[in-house]
Coordinates of C-alpha atoms in Angstrom, one line a residue:
X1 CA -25.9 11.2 4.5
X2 CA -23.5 8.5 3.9
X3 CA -21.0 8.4 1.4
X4 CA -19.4 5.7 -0.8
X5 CA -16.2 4.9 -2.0
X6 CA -15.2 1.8 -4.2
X7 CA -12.4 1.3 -6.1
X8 CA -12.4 -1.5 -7.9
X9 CA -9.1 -1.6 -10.2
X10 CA -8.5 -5.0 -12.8
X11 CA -5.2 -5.0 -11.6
X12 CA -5.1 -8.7 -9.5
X13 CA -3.8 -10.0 -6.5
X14 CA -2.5 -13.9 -7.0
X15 CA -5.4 -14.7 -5.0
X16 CA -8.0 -12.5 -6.8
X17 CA -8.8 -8.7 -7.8
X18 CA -6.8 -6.0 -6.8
X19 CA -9.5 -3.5 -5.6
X20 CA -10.4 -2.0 -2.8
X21 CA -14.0 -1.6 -1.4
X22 CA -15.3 0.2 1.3
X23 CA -18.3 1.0 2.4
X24 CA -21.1 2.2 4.8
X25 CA -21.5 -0.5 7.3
X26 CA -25.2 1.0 7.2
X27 CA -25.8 0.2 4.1
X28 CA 13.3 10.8 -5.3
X29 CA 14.6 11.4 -8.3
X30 CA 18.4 11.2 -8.2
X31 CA 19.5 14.5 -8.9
X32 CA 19.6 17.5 -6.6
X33 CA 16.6 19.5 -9.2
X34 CA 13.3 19.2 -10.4
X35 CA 11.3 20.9 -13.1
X36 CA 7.7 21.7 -11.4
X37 CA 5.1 23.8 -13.4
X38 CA 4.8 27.3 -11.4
X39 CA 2.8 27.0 -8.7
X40 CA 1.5 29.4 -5.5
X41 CA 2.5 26.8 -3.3
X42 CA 5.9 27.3 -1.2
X43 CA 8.8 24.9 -1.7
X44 CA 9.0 22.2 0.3
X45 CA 12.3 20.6 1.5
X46 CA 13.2 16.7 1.1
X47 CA 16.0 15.1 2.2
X48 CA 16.5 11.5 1.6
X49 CA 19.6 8.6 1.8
X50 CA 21.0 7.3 -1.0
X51 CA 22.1 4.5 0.7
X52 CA 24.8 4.2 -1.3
X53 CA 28.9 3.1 -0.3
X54 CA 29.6 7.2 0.4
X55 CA 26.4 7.5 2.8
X56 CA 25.8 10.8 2.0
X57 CA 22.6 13.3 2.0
X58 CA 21.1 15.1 -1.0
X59 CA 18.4 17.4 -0.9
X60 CA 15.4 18.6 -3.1
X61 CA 13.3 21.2 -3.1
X62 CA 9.7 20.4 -3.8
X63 CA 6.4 22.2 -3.9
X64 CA 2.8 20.8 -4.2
X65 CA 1.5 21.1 -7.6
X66 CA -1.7 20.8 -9.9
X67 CA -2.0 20.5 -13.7
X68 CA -4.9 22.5 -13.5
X69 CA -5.8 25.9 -11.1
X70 CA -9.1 25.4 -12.6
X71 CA -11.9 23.7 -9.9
X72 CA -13.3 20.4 -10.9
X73 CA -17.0 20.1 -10.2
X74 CA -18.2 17.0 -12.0
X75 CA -21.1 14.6 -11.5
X76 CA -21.2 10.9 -11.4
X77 CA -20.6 7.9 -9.3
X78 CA -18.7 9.9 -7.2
X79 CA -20.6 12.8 -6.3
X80 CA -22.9 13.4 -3.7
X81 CA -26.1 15.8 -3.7
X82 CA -27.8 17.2 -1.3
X83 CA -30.9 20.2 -1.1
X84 CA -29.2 22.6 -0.4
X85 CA -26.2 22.0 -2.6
X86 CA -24.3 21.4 -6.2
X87 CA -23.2 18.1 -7.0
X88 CA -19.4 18.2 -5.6
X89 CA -17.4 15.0 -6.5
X90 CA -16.2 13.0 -3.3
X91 CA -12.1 13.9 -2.8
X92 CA -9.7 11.0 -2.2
X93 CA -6.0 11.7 -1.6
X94 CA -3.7 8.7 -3.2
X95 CA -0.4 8.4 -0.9
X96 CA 1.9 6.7 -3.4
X97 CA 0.0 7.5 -6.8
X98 CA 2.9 7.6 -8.5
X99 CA 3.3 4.1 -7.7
X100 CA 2.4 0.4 -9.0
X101 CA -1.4 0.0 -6.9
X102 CA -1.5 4.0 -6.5
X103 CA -1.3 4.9 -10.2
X104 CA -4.1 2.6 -11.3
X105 CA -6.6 3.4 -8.4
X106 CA -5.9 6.9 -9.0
X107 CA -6.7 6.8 -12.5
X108 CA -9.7 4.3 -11.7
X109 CA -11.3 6.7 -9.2
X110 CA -10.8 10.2 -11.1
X111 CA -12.7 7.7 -14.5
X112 CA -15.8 7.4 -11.7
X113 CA -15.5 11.5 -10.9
X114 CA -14.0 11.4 -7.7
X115 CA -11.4 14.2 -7.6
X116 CA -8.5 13.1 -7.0
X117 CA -5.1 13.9 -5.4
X118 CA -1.7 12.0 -6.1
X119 CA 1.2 12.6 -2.8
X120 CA 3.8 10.4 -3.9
X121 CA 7.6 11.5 -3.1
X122 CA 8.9 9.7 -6.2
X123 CA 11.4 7.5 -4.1
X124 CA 10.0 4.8 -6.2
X125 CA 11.8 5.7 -8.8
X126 CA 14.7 6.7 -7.3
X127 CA 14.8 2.4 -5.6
X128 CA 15.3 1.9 -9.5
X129 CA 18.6 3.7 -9.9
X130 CA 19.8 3.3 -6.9
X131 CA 19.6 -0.7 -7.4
X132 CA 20.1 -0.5 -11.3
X133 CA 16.7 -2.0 -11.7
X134 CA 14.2 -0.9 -14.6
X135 CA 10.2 -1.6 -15.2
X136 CA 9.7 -4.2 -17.8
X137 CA 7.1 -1.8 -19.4
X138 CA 8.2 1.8 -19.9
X139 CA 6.9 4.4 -17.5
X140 CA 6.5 8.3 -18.5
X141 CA 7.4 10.9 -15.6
X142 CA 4.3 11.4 -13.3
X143 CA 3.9 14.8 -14.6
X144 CA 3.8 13.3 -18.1
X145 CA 1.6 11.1 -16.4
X146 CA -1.1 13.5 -15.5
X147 CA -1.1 15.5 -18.6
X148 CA -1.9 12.9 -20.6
X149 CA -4.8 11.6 -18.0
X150 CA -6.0 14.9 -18.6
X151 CA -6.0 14.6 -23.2
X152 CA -7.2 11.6 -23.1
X153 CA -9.9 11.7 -20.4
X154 CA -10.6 15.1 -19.4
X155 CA -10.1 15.0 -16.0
X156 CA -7.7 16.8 -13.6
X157 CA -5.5 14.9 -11.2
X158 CA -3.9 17.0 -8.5
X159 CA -0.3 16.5 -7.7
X160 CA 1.4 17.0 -4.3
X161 CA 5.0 16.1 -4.3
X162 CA 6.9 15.5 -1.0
X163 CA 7.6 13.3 1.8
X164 CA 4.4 11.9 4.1
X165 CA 7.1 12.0 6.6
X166 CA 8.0 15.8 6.8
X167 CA 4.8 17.0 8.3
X168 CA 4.8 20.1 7.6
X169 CA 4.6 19.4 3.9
X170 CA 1.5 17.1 4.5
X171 CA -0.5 19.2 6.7
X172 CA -0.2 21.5 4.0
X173 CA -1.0 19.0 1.6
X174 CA -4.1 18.2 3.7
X175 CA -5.3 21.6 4.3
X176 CA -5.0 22.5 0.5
X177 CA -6.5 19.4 -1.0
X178 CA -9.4 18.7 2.3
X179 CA -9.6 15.0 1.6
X180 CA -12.8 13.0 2.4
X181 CA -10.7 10.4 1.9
X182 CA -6.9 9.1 1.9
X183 CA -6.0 5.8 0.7
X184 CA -2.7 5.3 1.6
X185 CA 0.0 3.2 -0.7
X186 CA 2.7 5.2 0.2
X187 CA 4.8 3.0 1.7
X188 CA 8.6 0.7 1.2
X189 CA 6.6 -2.4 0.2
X190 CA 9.7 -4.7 -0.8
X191 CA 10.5 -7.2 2.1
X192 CA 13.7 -8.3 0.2
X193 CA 14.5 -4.5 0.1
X194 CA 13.8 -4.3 3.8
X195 CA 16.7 -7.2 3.8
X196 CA 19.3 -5.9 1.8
X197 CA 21.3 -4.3 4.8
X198 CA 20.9 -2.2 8.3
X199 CA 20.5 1.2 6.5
X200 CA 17.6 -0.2 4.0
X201 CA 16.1 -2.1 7.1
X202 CA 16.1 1.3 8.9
X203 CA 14.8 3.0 6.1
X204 CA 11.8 0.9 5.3
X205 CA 10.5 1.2 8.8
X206 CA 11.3 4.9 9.2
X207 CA 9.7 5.7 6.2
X208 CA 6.5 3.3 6.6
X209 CA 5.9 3.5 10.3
X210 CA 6.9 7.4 10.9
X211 CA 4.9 7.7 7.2
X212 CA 1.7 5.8 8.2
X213 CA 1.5 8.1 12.2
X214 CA 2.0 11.0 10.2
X215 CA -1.2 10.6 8.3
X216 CA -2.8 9.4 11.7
X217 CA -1.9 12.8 12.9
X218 CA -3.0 14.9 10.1
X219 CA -6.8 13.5 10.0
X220 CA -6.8 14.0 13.7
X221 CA -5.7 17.5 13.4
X222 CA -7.4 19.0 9.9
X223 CA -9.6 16.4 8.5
X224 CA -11.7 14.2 11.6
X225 CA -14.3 12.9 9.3
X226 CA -11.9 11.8 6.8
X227 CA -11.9 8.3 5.7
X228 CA -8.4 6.1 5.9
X229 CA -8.2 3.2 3.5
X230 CA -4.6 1.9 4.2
X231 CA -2.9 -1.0 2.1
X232 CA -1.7 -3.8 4.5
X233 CA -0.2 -7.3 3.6
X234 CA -1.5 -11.0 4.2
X235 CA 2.5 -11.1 5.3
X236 CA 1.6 -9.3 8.8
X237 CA 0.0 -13.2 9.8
X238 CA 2.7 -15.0 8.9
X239 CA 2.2 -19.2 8.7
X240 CA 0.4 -20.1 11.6
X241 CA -0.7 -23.7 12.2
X242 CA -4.5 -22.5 12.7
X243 CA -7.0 -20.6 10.4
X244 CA -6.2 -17.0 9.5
X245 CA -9.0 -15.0 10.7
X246 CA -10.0 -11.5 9.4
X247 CA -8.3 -9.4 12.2
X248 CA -8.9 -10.8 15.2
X249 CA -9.3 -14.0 17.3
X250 CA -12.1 -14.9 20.0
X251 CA -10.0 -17.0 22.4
X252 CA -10.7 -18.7 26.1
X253 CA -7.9 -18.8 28.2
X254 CA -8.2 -20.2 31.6
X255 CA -11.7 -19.9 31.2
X256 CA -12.4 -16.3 30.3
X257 CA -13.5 -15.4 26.6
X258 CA -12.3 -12.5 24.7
X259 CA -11.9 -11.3 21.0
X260 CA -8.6 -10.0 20.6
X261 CA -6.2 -8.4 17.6
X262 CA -5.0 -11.9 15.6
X263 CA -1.0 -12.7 16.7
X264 CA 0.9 -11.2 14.2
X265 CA 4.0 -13.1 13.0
X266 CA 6.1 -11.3 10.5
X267 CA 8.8 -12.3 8.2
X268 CA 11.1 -9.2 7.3
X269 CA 11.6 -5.7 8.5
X270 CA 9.2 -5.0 6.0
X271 CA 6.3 -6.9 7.1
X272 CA 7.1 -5.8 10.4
X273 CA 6.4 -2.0 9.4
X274 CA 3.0 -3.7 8.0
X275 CA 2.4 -5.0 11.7
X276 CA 3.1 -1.8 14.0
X277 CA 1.0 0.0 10.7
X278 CA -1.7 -2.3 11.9
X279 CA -1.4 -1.7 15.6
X280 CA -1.0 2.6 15.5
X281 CA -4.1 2.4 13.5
X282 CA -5.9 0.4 15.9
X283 CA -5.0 2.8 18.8
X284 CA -5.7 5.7 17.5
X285 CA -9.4 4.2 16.1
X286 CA -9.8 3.9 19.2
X287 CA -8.5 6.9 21.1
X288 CA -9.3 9.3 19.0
X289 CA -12.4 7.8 16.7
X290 CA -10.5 7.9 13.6
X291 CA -12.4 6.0 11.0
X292 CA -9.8 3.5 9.3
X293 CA -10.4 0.2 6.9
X294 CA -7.2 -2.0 7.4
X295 CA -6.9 -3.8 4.2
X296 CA -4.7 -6.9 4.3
X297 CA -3.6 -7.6 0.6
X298 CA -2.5 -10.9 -0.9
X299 CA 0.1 -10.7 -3.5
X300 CA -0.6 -8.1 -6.4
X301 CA 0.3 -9.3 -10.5
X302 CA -0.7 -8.0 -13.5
X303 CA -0.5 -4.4 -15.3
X304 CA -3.8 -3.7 -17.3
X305 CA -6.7 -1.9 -16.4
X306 CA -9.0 -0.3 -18.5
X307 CA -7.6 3.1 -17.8
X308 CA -3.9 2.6 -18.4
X309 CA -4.9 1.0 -21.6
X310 CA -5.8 4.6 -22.8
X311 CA -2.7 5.1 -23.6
X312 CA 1.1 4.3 -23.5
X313 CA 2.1 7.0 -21.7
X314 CA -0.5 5.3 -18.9
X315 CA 1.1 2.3 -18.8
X316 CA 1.4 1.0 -15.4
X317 CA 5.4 -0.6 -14.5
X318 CA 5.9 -4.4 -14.6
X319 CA 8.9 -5.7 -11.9
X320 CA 10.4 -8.9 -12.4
X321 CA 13.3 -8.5 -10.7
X322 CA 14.5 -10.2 -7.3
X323 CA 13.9 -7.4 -5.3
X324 CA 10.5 -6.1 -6.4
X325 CA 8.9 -8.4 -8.8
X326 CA 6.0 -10.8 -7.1
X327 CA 6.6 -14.2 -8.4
X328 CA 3.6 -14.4 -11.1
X329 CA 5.4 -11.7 -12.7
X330 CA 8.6 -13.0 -12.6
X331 CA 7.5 -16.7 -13.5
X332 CA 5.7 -14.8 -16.9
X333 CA 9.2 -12.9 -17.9
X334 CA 11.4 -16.0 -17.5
X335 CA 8.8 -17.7 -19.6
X336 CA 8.9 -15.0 -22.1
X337 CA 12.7 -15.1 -22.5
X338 CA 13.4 -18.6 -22.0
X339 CA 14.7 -18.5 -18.6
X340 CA 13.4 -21.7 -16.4
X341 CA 11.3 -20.4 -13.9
X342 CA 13.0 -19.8 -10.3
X343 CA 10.9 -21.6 -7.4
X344 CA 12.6 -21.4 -4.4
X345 CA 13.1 -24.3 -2.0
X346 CA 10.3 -26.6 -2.1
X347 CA 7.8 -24.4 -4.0
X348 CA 5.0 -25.4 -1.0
X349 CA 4.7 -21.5 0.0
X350 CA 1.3 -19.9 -0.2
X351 CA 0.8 -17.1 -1.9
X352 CA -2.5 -15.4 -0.6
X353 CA -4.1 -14.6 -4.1
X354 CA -17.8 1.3 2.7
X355 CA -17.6 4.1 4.0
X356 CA -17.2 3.5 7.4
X357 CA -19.8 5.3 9.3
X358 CA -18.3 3.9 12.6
X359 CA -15.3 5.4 14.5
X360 CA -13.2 2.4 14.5
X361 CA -10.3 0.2 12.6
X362 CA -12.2 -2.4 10.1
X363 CA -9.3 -4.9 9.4
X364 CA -10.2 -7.2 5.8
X365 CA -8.1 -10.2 4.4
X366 CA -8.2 -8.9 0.9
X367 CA -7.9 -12.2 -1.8
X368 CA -10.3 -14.5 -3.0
X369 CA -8.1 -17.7 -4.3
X370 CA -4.5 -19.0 -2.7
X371 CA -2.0 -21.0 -4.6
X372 CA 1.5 -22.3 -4.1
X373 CA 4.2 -21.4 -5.9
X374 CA 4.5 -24.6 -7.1
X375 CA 0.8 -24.4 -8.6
X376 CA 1.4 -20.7 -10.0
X377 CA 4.3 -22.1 -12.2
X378 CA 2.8 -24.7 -13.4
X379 CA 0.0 -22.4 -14.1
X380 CA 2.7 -20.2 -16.1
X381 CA 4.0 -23.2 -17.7
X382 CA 0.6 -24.4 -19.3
X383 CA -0.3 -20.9 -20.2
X384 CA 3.3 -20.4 -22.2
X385 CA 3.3 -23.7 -23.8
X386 CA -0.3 -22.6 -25.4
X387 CA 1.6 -19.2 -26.6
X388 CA 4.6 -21.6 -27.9
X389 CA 6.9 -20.9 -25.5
X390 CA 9.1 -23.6 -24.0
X391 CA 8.9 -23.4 -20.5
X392 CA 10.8 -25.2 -17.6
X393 CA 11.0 -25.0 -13.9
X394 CA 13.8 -25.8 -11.6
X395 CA 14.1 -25.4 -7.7
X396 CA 16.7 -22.7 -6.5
X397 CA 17.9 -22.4 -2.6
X398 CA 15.3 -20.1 -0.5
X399 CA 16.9 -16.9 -0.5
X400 CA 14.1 -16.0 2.7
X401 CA 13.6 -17.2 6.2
X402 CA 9.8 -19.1 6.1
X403 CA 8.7 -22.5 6.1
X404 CA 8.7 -24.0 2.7
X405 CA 5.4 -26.2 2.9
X406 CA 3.0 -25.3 6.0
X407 CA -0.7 -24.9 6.8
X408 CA -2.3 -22.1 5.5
X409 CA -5.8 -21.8 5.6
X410 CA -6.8 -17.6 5.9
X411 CA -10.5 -16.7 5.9
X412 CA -11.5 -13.9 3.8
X413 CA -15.5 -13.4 3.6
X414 CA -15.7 -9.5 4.9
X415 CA -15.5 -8.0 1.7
X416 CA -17.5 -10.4 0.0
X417 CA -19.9 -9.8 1.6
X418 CA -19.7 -6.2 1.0
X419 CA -19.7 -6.8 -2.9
X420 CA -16.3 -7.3 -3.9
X421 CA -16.3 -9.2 -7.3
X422 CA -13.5 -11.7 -7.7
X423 CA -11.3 -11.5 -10.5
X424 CA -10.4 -15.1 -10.3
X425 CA -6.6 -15.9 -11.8
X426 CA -7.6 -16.8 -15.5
X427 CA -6.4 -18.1 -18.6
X428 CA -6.8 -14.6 -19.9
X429 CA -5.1 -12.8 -17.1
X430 CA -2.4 -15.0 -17.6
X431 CA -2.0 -14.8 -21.6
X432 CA -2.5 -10.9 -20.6
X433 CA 0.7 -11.1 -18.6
X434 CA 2.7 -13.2 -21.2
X435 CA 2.0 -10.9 -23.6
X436 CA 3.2 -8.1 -22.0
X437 CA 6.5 -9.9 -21.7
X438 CA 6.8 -11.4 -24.7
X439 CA 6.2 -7.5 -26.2
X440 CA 8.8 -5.7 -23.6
X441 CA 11.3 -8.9 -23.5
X442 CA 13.8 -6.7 -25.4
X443 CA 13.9 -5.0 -22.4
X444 CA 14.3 -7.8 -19.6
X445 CA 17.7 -7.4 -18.1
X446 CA 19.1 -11.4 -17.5
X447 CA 21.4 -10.3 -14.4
X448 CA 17.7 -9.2 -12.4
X449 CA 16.3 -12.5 -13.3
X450 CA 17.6 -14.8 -10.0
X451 CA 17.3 -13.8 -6.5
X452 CA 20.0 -11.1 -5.0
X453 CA 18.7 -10.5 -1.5
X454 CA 19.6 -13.4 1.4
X455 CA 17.6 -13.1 5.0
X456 CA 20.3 -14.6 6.5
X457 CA 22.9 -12.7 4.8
X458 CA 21.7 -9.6 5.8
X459 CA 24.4 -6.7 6.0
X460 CA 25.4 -3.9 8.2
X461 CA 26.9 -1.8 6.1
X462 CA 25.1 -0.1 3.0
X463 CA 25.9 -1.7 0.0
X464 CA 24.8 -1.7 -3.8
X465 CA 23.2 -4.9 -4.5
X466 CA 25.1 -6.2 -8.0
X467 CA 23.8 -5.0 -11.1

């Protein structure tokens, strides 16, 4: 019998919904401690760079946890019955459910009875200090987090703290948990980040590309029919002067025809990650008959769904800052505090806005509208002058390496046709968003506002970017 999983989160990408749909083709904290709630599991060990100007190590000890020791046997949308068996609710493991996508998809897919598992290392959290960054919104802990899922809802989320690159720790989280599905967030996903210097450029790759095999490794070994949903980026295509197709390219070349993986032209060490992501999945779809869906995302905004609106301590973070905010979100917060908004260069750039019953890599183009950024702030500005706000734009130099006006024309019909239901960028996503900053601009630090991060002035040393 063929299973579904959809999850389809409000959250939206600047070229449409932030969900994620798949189915059957057929049819580090900063300190050295951490308060855990007792648990039978055994410690785990994490050690992680600070990346600060002393380079040192610091290590914390870690154990997977759950707020419950009670089993969750539900019904609903994601359940599955057979003859000969109870209703048993599909289980999904969210790598990086701590974070910005993870934390509403978890929450969206435990609302529809899937149980759910969170594996998220916090190092999130720990980019925040580290950079003296803050959400616009305030976030609770995780644990916080999951207890207050659990009042206000009535569901158990399972939480598995460590590092998707110690393997030991994730086999174990693995053969605990017995996922019939992973959907993988867990990854660096800052390409300004990825450009700060050589130890954060080594970082991001370590962590996303040693990360991503790890998981390949642990549904070869304990989980074969399990389901990998993993969180790409339109970035991995860079600006070609010819269509984007959906992950691969039928091309004749001296007068033989073949379909081949698209060229991939990246534009940071983080995108680059995204790109050898795409190509260890591929291989081992096809060595070892993993089942994977390769989703490539256009850029995510926004910070409501219907789940984190249960309550404050559900809120989802809102970045605005050089490093980690996307620019919708950044062009709302400088509209909210008066700040013109920051377009760099030219302002031409595009921003990109089943349960697979086969044993291969599905790769989708995940957006359903584009825009420039040029278009988004004028969006911005009609949107704030309607909320009397006075809102200007000027052009500051490109902090990035990329062409500033270029072709961009990137096909996106797979999922469509699957059923995805656009969330097109409205006038009431875009009041939603202003809102939010106009409520929180109390807490919008001015010195995060304007780009930090240079592509060309990328260092070798470690350094703290300036507060």
């Amino acid at each position: 019998m063929a299973h579904v999983l959809s999850v389809s989160c409000s959250l939206s990408t600047s070229t449409g919904s932030r969900s994620i749909s798949s189915k059957p083709s057929n049819q580090f904290p900063s300190s050295a401690s951490v308060n855990l709630p007792i648990s039978t599991s055994p410690f785990k060990r994490l050690a992680f760079q600070t990346n600060n100007t002393s380079h040192k190590r610091r290590t914390i000890y870690i154990k997977a946890i759950s707020t419950s020791q009670e089993p969750i046997v539900q019904p609903g949308s994601g359940s599955h019955e057979t003859s000969s068996e109870p209703s048993v609710p599909k289980k999904v493991m969210v790598i990086g459910g701590d974070g910005y996508c993870g934390w509403a998809t978890s929450l969206h897919l435990s609302n529809k009875n899937y149980e759910v598992a969170i594996v998220d290392n916090l190092v999130r959290r720990h980019f925040d200090h580290q950079l003296g960054l803050d959400s616009l919104t305030p976030i609770a802990s995780i644990h916080n987090r999951i207890r207050r899922w659990k009042s206000v809802a009535g569901k158990d989320i399972q939480l598995y703290i460590g590092d998707i690159c110690d393997f030991e720790f994730l086999s174990e989280a693995f053969n605990s948990f017995q996922p019939d599905a992973v959907v993988h967030f867990g990854e660096q996903r800052s390409a300004p980040y990825s450009m700060i210097d050589r130890s954060r450029a080594v970082f991001t790759q370590h962590n996303n590309v040693i990360g991503t095999l790890n998981v390949l490794f642990a549904i070869k070994e304990f989980g074969e029919d399990c389901h990998l949903v993993k969180l790409g980026t339109m970035g991995e295509y860079g600006t070609p002067n010819i269509d984007i197709e959906e992950g691969y390219i039928t091309i004749t070349h001296n007068g033989r025809t073949d379909t081949l993986p698209y060229p991939k032209q990246a534009s940071s060490f983080y995108h680059l990650s995204k790109v050898h992501d795409s190509h260890n999945i591929a291989f081992t779809c096809k060595a070892w008959g993993i089942r994977a869906t390769d989703l490539n995302q256009g850029v995510v905004y926004g910070v409501r769904t219907d789940e984190t609106a249960m309550h404050d301590e559900l809120c989802n973070r809102l970045d605005y800052d050089g490093v980690f905010g996307t620019a919708l979100n950044r062009f709302c917060v400088q509209a909210a505090v008066g700040h013109p908004l920051t377009v760099y260069g030219k302002g031409g750039q595009v921003i990109t806005s089943h349960w697979a019953t086969e044993r291969r890599v599905r790769v989708f183009n995940q957006f359903t509208e584009q825009f420039s950024v040029n278009e988004l702030a004028a969006l911005v500005t009609k949107a704030g002058k309607k909320l009397g706000l006075e809102v200007q734009t000027i052009s500051v130099p490109n902090p990035r390496v990329e062409a500033e006006e270029h072709y961009y024309n990137a096909k996106h019909t797979k999922l469509v046709e699957l059923g995805l239901k656009p969330h097109l960028l409205s006038d009431s996503l875009l009041d939603s968003l202003l809102n939010f900053a106009v409520q929180y601009k109390d807490r919008v630090d001015p010195k995060q506002i304007m780009p930090s991060v240079s592509w060309k002035k990328i260092g070798a040393k470690p350094k703290t970017v300036a507060a």
